[in-house]
Amino acid sequence: MIFDDAEVLWKRPGGRILIRSLTEHRPQKLFQWKSTTKDLKKAGVPQSFHTTSKIAIIANRFSFGSEEEREAVLDHGHLVLFDPLPLEIHQRIGDWFWCQEIYDYLGERLHMLDNLSARTYIKAWERK
């Protein structure tokens, strides 16, 4: 199971409980939630099931919840930090970005750019 943008899930007490239970080392884990919408209930979607799935949590920042809760989740898994250099980001974006003028302009100024992302290129193109 993949939880992308997990900051939203982690902010909710029920979400933190869910993440902690799914990152336990037991081979089979219980996936459950306390409430559901009327539509899900009407469709017969269960409120719990067992899974042997591995869990991937994707987050831009892992600085939410209490330190004790973060440490518990980190203890259950493997932390992979993705923090590429600006040049690596620029080169990857060059594979698909369509505006050579903006690509070259930003490429010449990589040393001055903080928090470079694909959005930087898109926003520059939108303002052009």
PDB file of C-alpha atoms in Angstrom:
ATOM      1  CA  MET A   1       0.000   0.000   0.000  1.00  0.00           C
ATOM      2  CA  ILE A   2       1.225   3.457  -0.858  1.00  0.00           C
ATOM      3  CA  PHE A   3       0.221   6.525   1.118  1.00  0.00           C
ATOM      4  CA  ASP A   4       1.222   9.580  -0.914  1.00  0.00           C
ATOM      5  CA  ASP A   5       1.132  13.046   0.667  1.00  0.00           C
ATOM      6  CA  ALA A   6       0.808  11.266   4.003  1.00  0.00           C
ATOM      7  CA  GLU A   7       1.090  14.514   5.968  1.00  0.00           C
ATOM      8  CA  VAL A   8      -2.690  14.887   5.709  1.00  0.00           C
ATOM      9  CA  LEU A   9      -3.282  11.378   7.038  1.00  0.00           C
ATOM     10  CA  TRP A  10      -0.719  11.842   9.807  1.00  0.00           C
ATOM     11  CA  LYS A  11      -2.390  15.046  11.072  1.00  0.00           C
ATOM     12  CA  ARG A  12      -5.527  13.123  12.045  1.00  0.00           C
ATOM     13  CA  PRO A  13      -5.435  10.991  15.220  1.00  0.00           C
ATOM     14  CA  GLY A  14      -7.137   8.113  13.388  1.00  0.00           C
ATOM     15  CA  GLY A  15      -4.617   8.393  10.575  1.00  0.00           C
ATOM     16  CA  ARG A  16      -1.678   8.142  12.965  1.00  0.00           C
ATOM     17  CA  ILE A  17      -3.205   5.048  14.562  1.00  0.00           C
ATOM     18  CA  LEU A  18      -3.718   3.533  11.107  1.00  0.00           C
ATOM     19  CA  ILE A  19      -0.127   4.210  10.018  1.00  0.00           C
ATOM     20  CA  ARG A  20       1.319   2.838  13.254  1.00  0.00           C
ATOM     21  CA  SER A  21      -0.750  -0.344  13.028  1.00  0.00           C
ATOM     22  CA  LEU A  22       0.129  -0.910   9.366  1.00  0.00           C
ATOM     23  CA  THR A  23       3.850  -0.505  10.019  1.00  0.00           C
ATOM     24  CA  GLU A  24       3.936  -3.211  12.683  1.00  0.00           C
ATOM     25  CA  HIS A  25       6.311  -6.118  11.988  1.00  0.00           C
ATOM     26  CA  ARG A  26       3.609  -8.776  12.192  1.00  0.00           C
ATOM     27  CA  PRO A  27       3.166 -10.659   8.917  1.00  0.00           C
ATOM     28  CA  GLN A  28      -0.565  -9.922   8.882  1.00  0.00           C
ATOM     29  CA  LYS A  29      -1.876  -6.511   9.883  1.00  0.00           C
ATOM     30  CA  LEU A  30      -5.393  -5.214  10.468  1.00  0.00           C
ATOM     31  CA  PHE A  31      -6.428  -2.282   8.269  1.00  0.00           C
ATOM     32  CA  GLN A  32      -9.437  -0.589   9.847  1.00  0.00           C
ATOM     33  CA  TRP A  33     -11.161   2.732  10.280  1.00  0.00           C
ATOM     34  CA  LYS A  34     -13.819   3.790  12.743  1.00  0.00           C
ATOM     35  CA  SER A  35     -16.135   5.740  10.472  1.00  0.00           C
ATOM     36  CA  THR A  36     -17.279   5.530   6.896  1.00  0.00           C
ATOM     37  CA  THR A  37     -19.479   7.444   4.523  1.00  0.00           C
ATOM     38  CA  LYS A  38     -23.028   6.360   3.787  1.00  0.00           C
ATOM     39  CA  ASP A  39     -22.029   5.593   0.199  1.00  0.00           C
ATOM     40  CA  LEU A  40     -19.287   3.193   1.276  1.00  0.00           C
ATOM     41  CA  LYS A  41     -21.580   1.532   3.771  1.00  0.00           C
ATOM     42  CA  LYS A  42     -24.322   1.196   1.133  1.00  0.00           C
ATOM     43  CA  ALA A  43     -21.810  -0.327  -1.310  1.00  0.00           C
ATOM     44  CA  GLY A  44     -20.813  -2.909   1.282  1.00  0.00           C
ATOM     45  CA  VAL A  45     -17.242  -1.703   1.690  1.00  0.00           C
ATOM     46  CA  PRO A  46     -15.926  -3.293   4.886  1.00  0.00           C
ATOM     47  CA  GLN A  47     -14.581  -1.131   7.703  1.00  0.00           C
ATOM     48  CA  SER A  48     -11.636  -3.470   8.203  1.00  0.00           C
ATOM     49  CA  PHE A  49      -9.601  -6.190   6.530  1.00  0.00           C
ATOM     50  CA  HIS A  50      -6.351  -8.047   7.087  1.00  0.00           C
ATOM     51  CA  THR A  51      -3.370  -7.459   4.837  1.00  0.00           C
ATOM     52  CA  THR A  52       0.156  -8.746   4.380  1.00  0.00           C
ATOM     53  CA  SER A  53       1.028  -5.710   2.240  1.00  0.00           C
ATOM     54  CA  LYS A  54       4.194  -3.723   2.639  1.00  0.00           C
ATOM     55  CA  ILE A  55       3.633  -0.038   3.333  1.00  0.00           C
ATOM     56  CA  ALA A  56       5.222   2.956   1.602  1.00  0.00           C
ATOM     57  CA  ILE A  57       4.675   6.390   3.108  1.00  0.00           C
ATOM     58  CA  ILE A  58       5.551   9.279   0.806  1.00  0.00           C
ATOM     59  CA  ALA A  59       5.771  12.705   2.390  1.00  0.00           C
ATOM     60  CA  ASN A  60       7.436  15.986   1.566  1.00  0.00           C
ATOM     61  CA  ARG A  61       8.208  16.464   5.258  1.00  0.00           C
ATOM     62  CA  PHE A  62       8.199  14.043   8.145  1.00  0.00           C
ATOM     63  CA  SER A  63       7.879  16.634  10.874  1.00  0.00           C
ATOM     64  CA  PHE A  64       4.333  16.079  12.051  1.00  0.00           C
ATOM     65  CA  GLY A  65       2.952  14.328  15.126  1.00  0.00           C
ATOM     66  CA  SER A  66       4.826  13.949  18.365  1.00  0.00           C
ATOM     67  CA  GLU A  67       8.465  12.920  18.440  1.00  0.00           C
ATOM     68  CA  GLU A  68       7.470   9.670  20.148  1.00  0.00           C
ATOM     69  CA  GLU A  69       5.010   8.827  17.354  1.00  0.00           C
ATOM     70  CA  ARG A  70       7.528   9.671  14.610  1.00  0.00           C
ATOM     71  CA  GLU A  71      10.200   7.566  16.265  1.00  0.00           C
ATOM     72  CA  ALA A  72       7.798   4.620  16.534  1.00  0.00           C
ATOM     73  CA  VAL A  73       6.977   4.732  12.826  1.00  0.00           C
ATOM     74  CA  LEU A  74      10.634   5.223  11.840  1.00  0.00           C
ATOM     75  CA  ASP A  75      11.607   2.277  14.025  1.00  0.00           C
ATOM     76  CA  HIS A  76       9.196   0.068  12.085  1.00  0.00           C
ATOM     77  CA  GLY A  77      10.548   0.845   8.633  1.00  0.00           C
ATOM     78  CA  HIS A  78      13.302   2.091   6.418  1.00  0.00           C
ATOM     79  CA  LEU A  79      13.720   5.819   5.898  1.00  0.00           C
ATOM     80  CA  VAL A  80      14.663   6.808   2.361  1.00  0.00           C
ATOM     81  CA  LEU A  81      15.542  10.465   1.992  1.00  0.00           C
ATOM     82  CA  PHE A  82      15.270  11.843  -1.529  1.00  0.00           C
ATOM     83  CA  ASP A  83      17.158  15.120  -1.751  1.00  0.00           C
ATOM     84  CA  PRO A  84      18.721  15.464  -5.211  1.00  0.00           C
ATOM     85  CA  LEU A  85      21.124  18.243  -6.093  1.00  0.00           C
ATOM     86  CA  PRO A  86      19.762  21.130  -8.197  1.00  0.00           C
ATOM     87  CA  LEU A  87      21.839  19.963 -11.185  1.00  0.00           C
ATOM     88  CA  GLU A  88      20.274  16.477 -10.981  1.00  0.00           C
ATOM     89  CA  ILE A  89      16.778  17.985 -10.863  1.00  0.00           C
ATOM     90  CA  HIS A  90      17.597  20.249 -13.806  1.00  0.00           C
ATOM     91  CA  GLN A  91      18.945  17.378 -15.896  1.00  0.00           C
ATOM     92  CA  ARG A  92      15.882  15.213 -15.237  1.00  0.00           C
ATOM     93  CA  ILE A  93      13.515  18.055 -16.100  1.00  0.00           C
ATOM     94  CA  GLY A  94      15.424  18.492 -19.356  1.00  0.00           C
ATOM     95  CA  ASP A  95      14.042  15.097 -20.443  1.00  0.00           C
ATOM     96  CA  TRP A  96      10.533  16.501 -20.763  1.00  0.00           C
ATOM     97  CA  PHE A  97      10.405  20.269 -20.346  1.00  0.00           C
ATOM     98  CA  TRP A  98       9.322  21.970 -23.569  1.00  0.00           C
ATOM     99  CA  CYS A  99      10.671  25.530 -23.246  1.00  0.00           C
ATOM    100  CA  GLN A 100      14.387  25.634 -23.990  1.00  0.00           C
ATOM    101  CA  GLU A 101      14.642  29.344 -23.173  1.00  0.00           C
ATOM    102  CA  ILE A 102      13.402  28.879 -19.582  1.00  0.00           C
ATOM    103  CA  TYR A 103      15.362  25.646 -19.187  1.00  0.00           C
ATOM    104  CA  ASP A 104      18.607  27.387 -20.174  1.00  0.00           C
ATOM    105  CA  TYR A 105      17.846  30.478 -18.080  1.00  0.00           C
ATOM    106  CA  LEU A 106      17.275  28.439 -14.915  1.00  0.00           C
ATOM    107  CA  GLY A 107      20.199  26.151 -15.726  1.00  0.00           C
ATOM    108  CA  GLU A 108      22.570  29.124 -15.715  1.00  0.00           C
ATOM    109  CA  ARG A 109      21.300  30.142 -12.267  1.00  0.00           C
ATOM    110  CA  LEU A 110      21.133  26.816 -10.433  1.00  0.00           C
ATOM    111  CA  HIS A 111      23.607  28.061  -7.829  1.00  0.00           C
ATOM    112  CA  MET A 112      21.127  30.795  -6.823  1.00  0.00           C
ATOM    113  CA  LEU A 113      17.971  28.663  -6.605  1.00  0.00           C
ATOM    114  CA  ASP A 114      16.635  27.204  -3.373  1.00  0.00           C
ATOM    115  CA  ASN A 115      13.977  24.482  -3.346  1.00  0.00           C
ATOM    116  CA  LEU A 116      14.204  23.816  -7.071  1.00  0.00           C
ATOM    117  CA  SER A 117      11.454  21.576  -8.403  1.00  0.00           C
ATOM    118  CA  ALA A 118       9.549  20.894 -11.601  1.00  0.00           C
ATOM    119  CA  ARG A 119       7.029  23.457 -10.397  1.00  0.00           C
ATOM    120  CA  THR A 120       9.730  26.143 -10.691  1.00  0.00           C
ATOM    121  CA  TYR A 121       9.956  25.506 -14.442  1.00  0.00           C
ATOM    122  CA  ILE A 122       6.191  25.278 -14.921  1.00  0.00           C
ATOM    123  CA  LYS A 123       5.559  28.517 -13.024  1.00  0.00           C
ATOM    124  CA  ALA A 124       8.266  30.318 -15.008  1.00  0.00           C
ATOM    125  CA  TRP A 125       6.656  29.137 -18.247  1.00  0.00           C
ATOM    126  CA  GLU A 126       3.198  30.256 -17.051  1.00  0.00           C
ATOM    127  CA  ARG A 127       4.535  33.744 -16.335  1.00  0.00           C
ATOM    128  CA  LYS A 128       6.431  34.040 -19.608  1.00  0.00           C
TER     129      LYS A 128
END
